[in-house]
């Protein structure tokens, strides 16, 4: 069964502190992993995808197949990073997304 | 960029009535759109995949006669909640596929009284 687990509902950090949003998945095959972000009163938008291997807004995420994880990291949090973050997966080459429950990131000044 | 417009943003209706939600791709053609449902403080749950010119593909447990999907053109998919009941109250979100990327609408909050 396809499943995405985000164990933390809320993560609160101070500005400048490192951030790690956890995501674990279960999928029989080769999935594509994504992080989506939803800022206050805005629609869901793609932050990054594992196949791109790029850093967006200072965030990176590495797919660890051994640990079936795709944690989102940023070395120095900024207040504007405060948002809801969703980890999602799809079958490789597919587009049906399975979402985790989401983690609220709150960056305090 | 790719813009997906969803209308209405919120709707209140009486129990037993039907409600139609529209999802439009404004600056691209989308042969595939997706409909999600989100309960408060829960994740997005895929309801169905909408395919232009053919029948929608529903996820397990989603009643196709309850949630009618029509994708008659390359820029419009509609979700009709038929004979709505209070338990259908939820946040409905659509997305459209463009070149292997998915773009989301802003969602529709449905409240059934």
PDB file of C-alpha atoms in Angstrom:
ATOM      1  CA  UNK A   1       0.000   0.000   0.000  1.00  0.00           C
ATOM      2  CA  UNK A   2       1.116   3.525  -0.688  1.00  0.00           C
ATOM      3  CA  UNK A   3       1.481   5.643   2.396  1.00  0.00           C
ATOM      4  CA  UNK A   4       3.208   8.846   3.397  1.00  0.00           C
ATOM      5  CA  UNK A   5       3.845   9.568   7.049  1.00  0.00           C
ATOM      6  CA  UNK A   6       4.681  12.949   8.487  1.00  0.00           C
ATOM      7  CA  UNK A   7       5.027  12.345  12.215  1.00  0.00           C
ATOM      8  CA  UNK A   8       4.991  15.963  13.335  1.00  0.00           C
ATOM      9  CA  UNK A   9       1.834  18.043  13.105  1.00  0.00           C
ATOM     10  CA  UNK A  10       3.644  21.158  14.236  1.00  0.00           C
ATOM     11  CA  UNK A  11       7.286  22.150  14.229  1.00  0.00           C
ATOM     12  CA  UNK A  12       8.215  25.384  15.904  1.00  0.00           C
ATOM     13  CA  UNK A  13      11.738  26.805  15.560  1.00  0.00           C
ATOM     14  CA  UNK A  14      13.468  30.122  16.043  1.00  0.00           C
ATOM     15  CA  UNK A  15      14.651  32.222  13.138  1.00  0.00           C
ATOM     16  CA  UNK A  16      18.108  31.129  12.068  1.00  0.00           C
ATOM     17  CA  UNK A  17      17.769  27.641  13.517  1.00  0.00           C
ATOM     18  CA  UNK A  18      18.031  24.529  11.343  1.00  0.00           C
ATOM     19  CA  UNK A  19      14.835  22.894  10.185  1.00  0.00           C
ATOM     20  CA  UNK A  20      14.084  19.274   9.401  1.00  0.00           C
ATOM     21  CA  UNK A  21      10.592  18.185   8.437  1.00  0.00           C
ATOM     22  CA  UNK A  22      10.317  14.429   8.514  1.00  0.00           C
ATOM     23  CA  UNK A  23       8.688  12.286   5.872  1.00  0.00           C
ATOM     24  CA  UNK A  24       8.648   8.510   5.580  1.00  0.00           C
ATOM     25  CA  UNK A  25       6.925   6.554   2.885  1.00  0.00           C
ATOM     26  CA  UNK A  26       5.869   3.075   1.993  1.00  0.00           C
ATOM     27  CA  UNK A  27       5.627   2.065  -1.646  1.00  0.00           C
ATOM     28  CA  UNK A  28       6.314  -1.133  -3.532  1.00  0.00           C
ATOM     29  CA  UNK A  29       8.294   0.111  -6.481  1.00  0.00           C
ATOM     30  CA  UNK A  30      10.169   3.247  -7.429  1.00  0.00           C
ATOM     31  CA  UNK A  31       8.217   6.269  -6.284  1.00  0.00           C
ATOM     32  CA  UNK A  32       8.649   9.905  -7.048  1.00  0.00           C
ATOM     33  CA  UNK A  33       8.734  12.043  -3.924  1.00  0.00           C
ATOM     34  CA  UNK A  34       7.646  15.647  -3.613  1.00  0.00           C
ATOM     35  CA  UNK A  35       7.349  18.404  -1.076  1.00  0.00           C
ATOM     36  CA  UNK A  36       4.450  20.815  -1.453  1.00  0.00           C
ATOM     37  CA  UNK A  37       4.007  24.012   0.535  1.00  0.00           C
ATOM     38  CA  UNK A  38       0.940  26.034   1.375  1.00  0.00           C
ATOM     39  CA  UNK A  39       1.494  29.548   2.654  1.00  0.00           C
ATOM     40  CA  UNK A  40      -1.239  31.297   4.565  1.00  0.00           C
ATOM     41  CA  UNK A  41      -4.308  31.876   2.368  1.00  0.00           C
ATOM     42  CA  UNK A  42      -2.556  30.610  -0.724  1.00  0.00           C
ATOM     43  CA  UNK A  43      -2.950  27.480  -2.779  1.00  0.00           C
ATOM     44  CA  UNK A  44      -0.805  24.410  -2.589  1.00  0.00           C
ATOM     45  CA  UNK A  45       2.354  24.708  -4.668  1.00  0.00           C
ATOM     46  CA  UNK A  46       5.274  22.475  -5.474  1.00  0.00           C
ATOM     47  CA  UNK A  47       8.396  23.185  -3.451  1.00  0.00           C
ATOM     48  CA  UNK A  48      10.682  20.494  -4.789  1.00  0.00           C
ATOM     49  CA  UNK A  49      10.812  16.981  -6.205  1.00  0.00           C
ATOM     50  CA  UNK A  50      13.476  14.402  -5.608  1.00  0.00           C
ATOM     51  CA  UNK A  51      14.336  13.826  -9.246  1.00  0.00           C
ATOM     52  CA  UNK A  52      15.285  17.475  -9.667  1.00  0.00           C
ATOM     53  CA  UNK A  53      17.918  17.336  -6.940  1.00  0.00           C
ATOM     54  CA  UNK A  54      17.746  21.078  -6.544  1.00  0.00           C
ATOM     55  CA  UNK A  55      17.564  23.513  -3.678  1.00  0.00           C
ATOM     56  CA  UNK A  56      14.515  25.750  -3.590  1.00  0.00           C
ATOM     57  CA  UNK A  57      14.361  28.683  -1.164  1.00  0.00           C
ATOM     58  CA  UNK A  58      17.255  27.090   0.682  1.00  0.00           C
ATOM     59  CA  UNK A  59      15.379  23.807   1.196  1.00  0.00           C
ATOM     60  CA  UNK A  60      16.774  20.451   0.167  1.00  0.00           C
ATOM     61  CA  UNK A  61      15.491  16.910   0.460  1.00  0.00           C
ATOM     62  CA  UNK A  62      17.326  13.679  -0.218  1.00  0.00           C
ATOM     63  CA  UNK A  63      15.591  10.445  -0.992  1.00  0.00           C
ATOM     64  CA  UNK A  64      16.905   7.691   1.257  1.00  0.00           C
ATOM     65  CA  UNK A  65      15.613   4.426  -0.134  1.00  0.00           C
ATOM     66  CA  UNK A  66      17.128   2.380   2.671  1.00  0.00           C
ATOM     67  CA  UNK A  67      15.238   4.305   5.315  1.00  0.00           C
ATOM     68  CA  UNK A  68      12.325   5.097   2.966  1.00  0.00           C
ATOM     69  CA  UNK A  69      12.591   8.723   3.950  1.00  0.00           C
ATOM     70  CA  UNK A  70      12.504  12.063   2.208  1.00  0.00           C
ATOM     71  CA  UNK A  71      13.129  14.595   4.944  1.00  0.00           C
ATOM     72  CA  UNK A  72      13.030  18.300   4.100  1.00  0.00           C
ATOM     73  CA  UNK A  73      15.886  20.383   5.457  1.00  0.00           C
ATOM     74  CA  UNK A  74      16.982  23.955   5.651  1.00  0.00           C
ATOM     75  CA  UNK A  75      20.064  25.111   7.558  1.00  0.00           C
ATOM     76  CA  UNK A  76      18.726  28.495   8.661  1.00  0.00           C
ATOM     77  CA  UNK A  77      14.979  29.035   9.000  1.00  0.00           C
ATOM     78  CA  UNK A  78      13.421  32.342   8.026  1.00  0.00           C
ATOM     79  CA  UNK A  79      10.112  33.784   9.194  1.00  0.00           C
ATOM     80  CA  UNK A  80       8.724  33.628   5.672  1.00  0.00           C
ATOM     81  CA  UNK A  81       9.181  29.849   5.737  1.00  0.00           C
ATOM     82  CA  UNK A  82       6.217  29.579   8.099  1.00  0.00           C
ATOM     83  CA  UNK A  83       3.649  27.485   6.237  1.00  0.00           C
ATOM     84  CA  UNK A  84       2.062  24.065   5.954  1.00  0.00           C
ATOM     85  CA  UNK A  85       4.328  21.499   4.309  1.00  0.00           C
ATOM     86  CA  UNK A  86       3.067  18.314   2.688  1.00  0.00           C
ATOM     87  CA  UNK A  87       5.178  15.378   1.614  1.00  0.00           C
ATOM     88  CA  UNK A  88       3.713  13.420  -1.295  1.00  0.00           C
ATOM     89  CA  UNK A  89       4.541  10.509  -3.538  1.00  0.00           C
ATOM     90  CA  UNK A  90       3.454   9.139  -6.859  1.00  0.00           C
ATOM     91  CA  UNK A  91       4.364   6.084  -8.844  1.00  0.00           C
ATOM     92  CA  UNK A  92       7.388   6.734 -11.037  1.00  0.00           C
ATOM     93  CA  UNK A  93       6.198   8.525 -14.159  1.00  0.00           C
ATOM     94  CA  UNK A  94       2.679   8.748 -12.747  1.00  0.00           C
ATOM     95  CA  UNK A  95       0.865  11.753 -11.443  1.00  0.00           C
ATOM     96  CA  UNK A  96      -1.591  10.525  -8.843  1.00  0.00           C
ATOM     97  CA  UNK A  97      -0.305  11.996  -5.632  1.00  0.00           C
ATOM     98  CA  UNK A  98      -0.616  10.458  -2.190  1.00  0.00           C
ATOM     99  CA  UNK A  99      -0.168  13.063   0.513  1.00  0.00           C
ATOM    100  CA  UNK A 100       1.049  12.935   4.058  1.00  0.00           C
ATOM    101  CA  UNK A 101      -0.937  14.631   6.798  1.00  0.00           C
ATOM    102  CA  UNK A 102       1.170  17.751   6.635  1.00  0.00           C
ATOM    103  CA  UNK A 103       3.406  19.587   9.096  1.00  0.00           C
ATOM    104  CA  UNK A 104       2.918  23.169  10.142  1.00  0.00           C
ATOM    105  CA  UNK A 105       6.243  24.964  10.332  1.00  0.00           C
ATOM    106  CA  UNK A 106       6.252  27.985  12.560  1.00  0.00           C
ATOM    107  CA  UNK A 107       9.359  30.152  12.576  1.00  0.00           C
ATOM    108  CA  UNK A 108       9.531  32.487  15.527  1.00  0.00           C
ATOM    109  CA  UNK A 109      11.531  35.698  15.626  1.00  0.00           C
TER     110      UNK A 109
ATOM    111  CA  UNK B   1       3.166  29.984 -15.103  1.00  0.00           C
ATOM    112  CA  UNK B   2       0.325  27.512 -15.075  1.00  0.00           C
ATOM    113  CA  UNK B   3      -2.836  28.812 -13.424  1.00  0.00           C
ATOM    114  CA  UNK B   4      -5.715  26.703 -12.213  1.00  0.00           C
ATOM    115  CA  UNK B   5      -8.890  28.478 -11.262  1.00  0.00           C
ATOM    116  CA  UNK B   6     -11.436  26.844  -8.972  1.00  0.00           C
ATOM    117  CA  UNK B   7     -14.912  28.214  -8.449  1.00  0.00           C
ATOM    118  CA  UNK B   8     -16.645  28.861  -6.161  1.00  0.00           C
ATOM    119  CA  UNK B   9     -14.289  29.419  -3.241  1.00  0.00           C
ATOM    120  CA  UNK B  10     -17.010  28.538  -0.799  1.00  0.00           C
ATOM    121  CA  UNK B  11     -20.597  27.418  -1.019  1.00  0.00           C
ATOM    122  CA  UNK B  12     -23.358  26.757   1.480  1.00  0.00           C
ATOM    123  CA  UNK B  13     -26.257  24.594   0.437  1.00  0.00           C
ATOM    124  CA  UNK B  14     -29.229  22.815   1.906  1.00  0.00           C
ATOM    125  CA  UNK B  15     -29.224  19.092   2.463  1.00  0.00           C
ATOM    126  CA  UNK B  16     -30.588  17.259  -0.573  1.00  0.00           C
ATOM    127  CA  UNK B  17     -29.492  19.780  -3.154  1.00  0.00           C
ATOM    128  CA  UNK B  18     -26.673  19.394  -5.675  1.00  0.00           C
ATOM    129  CA  UNK B  19     -23.600  21.560  -5.906  1.00  0.00           C
ATOM    130  CA  UNK B  20     -21.271  21.992  -8.863  1.00  0.00           C
ATOM    131  CA  UNK B  21     -17.621  22.967  -8.493  1.00  0.00           C
ATOM    132  CA  UNK B  22     -15.601  24.083 -11.499  1.00  0.00           C
ATOM    133  CA  UNK B  23     -11.903  23.645 -12.139  1.00  0.00           C
ATOM    134  CA  UNK B  24     -10.362  25.495 -15.057  1.00  0.00           C
ATOM    135  CA  UNK B  25      -6.867  25.553 -16.452  1.00  0.00           C
ATOM    136  CA  UNK B  26      -6.528  29.165 -17.556  1.00  0.00           C
ATOM    137  CA  UNK B  27      -3.378  29.205 -19.649  1.00  0.00           C
ATOM    138  CA  UNK B  28      -2.856  25.602 -20.657  1.00  0.00           C
ATOM    139  CA  UNK B  29      -4.781  22.569 -21.783  1.00  0.00           C
ATOM    140  CA  UNK B  30      -5.175  19.770 -19.299  1.00  0.00           C
ATOM    141  CA  UNK B  31      -6.268  16.340 -20.431  1.00  0.00           C
ATOM    142  CA  UNK B  32      -5.956  15.141 -16.854  1.00  0.00           C
ATOM    143  CA  UNK B  33      -7.247  16.781 -13.718  1.00  0.00           C
ATOM    144  CA  UNK B  34      -7.550  15.457 -10.206  1.00  0.00           C
ATOM    145  CA  UNK B  35     -10.105  16.013  -7.454  1.00  0.00           C
ATOM    146  CA  UNK B  36      -9.146  15.857  -3.798  1.00  0.00           C
ATOM    147  CA  UNK B  37     -11.042  16.142  -0.566  1.00  0.00           C
ATOM    148  CA  UNK B  38      -9.619  17.451   2.667  1.00  0.00           C
ATOM    149  CA  UNK B  39     -11.160  17.219   6.109  1.00  0.00           C
ATOM    150  CA  UNK B  40     -10.089  19.665   8.807  1.00  0.00           C
ATOM    151  CA  UNK B  41      -6.568  19.009  10.032  1.00  0.00           C
ATOM    152  CA  UNK B  42      -6.260  16.010   7.758  1.00  0.00           C
ATOM    153  CA  UNK B  43      -4.446  15.321   4.546  1.00  0.00           C
ATOM    154  CA  UNK B  44      -5.670  15.604   0.988  1.00  0.00           C
ATOM    155  CA  UNK B  45      -7.393  12.461  -0.183  1.00  0.00           C
ATOM    156  CA  UNK B  46      -7.554  11.737  -3.889  1.00  0.00           C
ATOM    157  CA  UNK B  47     -11.136  11.174  -4.966  1.00  0.00           C
ATOM    158  CA  UNK B  48     -10.843  10.717  -8.695  1.00  0.00           C
ATOM    159  CA  UNK B  49      -8.846  11.348 -11.823  1.00  0.00           C
ATOM    160  CA  UNK B  50     -10.707  13.318 -14.450  1.00  0.00           C
ATOM    161  CA  UNK B  51      -9.867  12.497 -18.045  1.00  0.00           C
ATOM    162  CA  UNK B  52     -10.913  14.752 -20.905  1.00  0.00           C
ATOM    163  CA  UNK B  53     -13.353  13.013 -23.206  1.00  0.00           C
ATOM    164  CA  UNK B  54     -13.692   9.879 -21.126  1.00  0.00           C
ATOM    165  CA  UNK B  55     -15.039   8.653 -17.829  1.00  0.00           C
ATOM    166  CA  UNK B  56     -13.364   9.639 -14.620  1.00  0.00           C
ATOM    167  CA  UNK B  57     -11.410   7.071 -12.653  1.00  0.00           C
ATOM    168  CA  UNK B  58     -12.592   6.932  -9.053  1.00  0.00           C
ATOM    169  CA  UNK B  59     -10.541   5.861  -6.066  1.00  0.00           C
ATOM    170  CA  UNK B  60     -11.712   3.000  -3.943  1.00  0.00           C
ATOM    171  CA  UNK B  61     -14.521   3.975  -1.611  1.00  0.00           C
ATOM    172  CA  UNK B  62     -15.589   7.057  -3.563  1.00  0.00           C
ATOM    173  CA  UNK B  63     -19.155   6.876  -4.854  1.00  0.00           C
ATOM    174  CA  UNK B  64     -19.206   7.812  -8.508  1.00  0.00           C
ATOM    175  CA  UNK B  65     -22.949   8.430  -8.483  1.00  0.00           C
ATOM    176  CA  UNK B  66     -22.523  10.769  -5.567  1.00  0.00           C
ATOM    177  CA  UNK B  67     -19.600  12.714  -6.954  1.00  0.00           C
ATOM    178  CA  UNK B  68     -20.192  13.256 -10.652  1.00  0.00           C
ATOM    179  CA  UNK B  69     -17.192  14.364 -12.664  1.00  0.00           C
ATOM    180  CA  UNK B  70     -17.375  15.820 -16.136  1.00  0.00           C
ATOM    181  CA  UNK B  71     -14.334  16.788 -18.181  1.00  0.00           C
ATOM    182  CA  UNK B  72     -15.892  17.895 -21.417  1.00  0.00           C
ATOM    183  CA  UNK B  73     -13.156  20.228 -22.575  1.00  0.00           C
ATOM    184  CA  UNK B  74      -9.409  20.515 -22.276  1.00  0.00           C
ATOM    185  CA  UNK B  75      -9.683  23.384 -19.833  1.00  0.00           C
ATOM    186  CA  UNK B  76     -12.635  22.489 -17.636  1.00  0.00           C
ATOM    187  CA  UNK B  77     -13.506  19.740 -15.223  1.00  0.00           C
ATOM    188  CA  UNK B  78     -16.528  19.875 -12.952  1.00  0.00           C
ATOM    189  CA  UNK B  79     -17.348  18.018  -9.767  1.00  0.00           C
ATOM    190  CA  UNK B  80     -21.022  17.804  -8.846  1.00  0.00           C
ATOM    191  CA  UNK B  81     -21.912  16.689  -5.354  1.00  0.00           C
ATOM    192  CA  UNK B  82     -25.367  15.236  -5.779  1.00  0.00           C
ATOM    193  CA  UNK B  83     -28.000  15.149  -3.057  1.00  0.00           C
ATOM    194  CA  UNK B  84     -25.562  16.680  -0.633  1.00  0.00           C
ATOM    195  CA  UNK B  85     -25.655  15.741   3.034  1.00  0.00           C
ATOM    196  CA  UNK B  86     -23.914  17.352   5.999  1.00  0.00           C
ATOM    197  CA  UNK B  87     -21.239  14.638   5.939  1.00  0.00           C
ATOM    198  CA  UNK B  88     -20.249  15.871   2.469  1.00  0.00           C
ATOM    199  CA  UNK B  89     -19.148  19.138   4.026  1.00  0.00           C
ATOM    200  CA  UNK B  90     -15.460  19.400   3.301  1.00  0.00           C
ATOM    201  CA  UNK B  91     -12.749  21.270   1.431  1.00  0.00           C
ATOM    202  CA  UNK B  92     -12.507  20.138  -2.186  1.00  0.00           C
ATOM    203  CA  UNK B  93      -9.365  20.833  -4.201  1.00  0.00           C
ATOM    204  CA  UNK B  94      -8.700  20.265  -7.870  1.00  0.00           C
ATOM    205  CA  UNK B  95      -5.415  20.062  -9.698  1.00  0.00           C
ATOM    206  CA  UNK B  96      -4.425  19.918 -13.345  1.00  0.00           C
ATOM    207  CA  UNK B  97      -1.571  18.110 -14.969  1.00  0.00           C
ATOM    208  CA  UNK B  98       0.755  19.982 -17.271  1.00  0.00           C
ATOM    209  CA  UNK B  99       3.897  18.367 -18.615  1.00  0.00           C
ATOM    210  CA  UNK B 100       4.458  16.019 -15.679  1.00  0.00           C
ATOM    211  CA  UNK B 101       3.776  18.764 -13.140  1.00  0.00           C
ATOM    212  CA  UNK B 102       0.624  19.216 -11.128  1.00  0.00           C
ATOM    213  CA  UNK B 103      -0.873  22.641 -10.424  1.00  0.00           C
ATOM    214  CA  UNK B 104      -3.536  23.172  -7.794  1.00  0.00           C
ATOM    215  CA  UNK B 105      -6.661  25.242  -7.579  1.00  0.00           C
ATOM    216  CA  UNK B 106      -7.353  27.307  -4.496  1.00  0.00           C
ATOM    217  CA  UNK B 107     -10.035  24.964  -3.209  1.00  0.00           C
ATOM    218  CA  UNK B 108     -13.755  25.088  -2.465  1.00  0.00           C
ATOM    219  CA  UNK B 109     -15.194  24.959   1.037  1.00  0.00           C
ATOM    220  CA  UNK B 110     -18.544  23.194   0.919  1.00  0.00           C
ATOM    221  CA  UNK B 111     -20.893  23.447   3.863  1.00  0.00           C
ATOM    222  CA  UNK B 112     -24.110  21.449   3.758  1.00  0.00           C
ATOM    223  CA  UNK B 113     -26.767  22.508   6.229  1.00  0.00           C
TER     224      UNK B 113
END
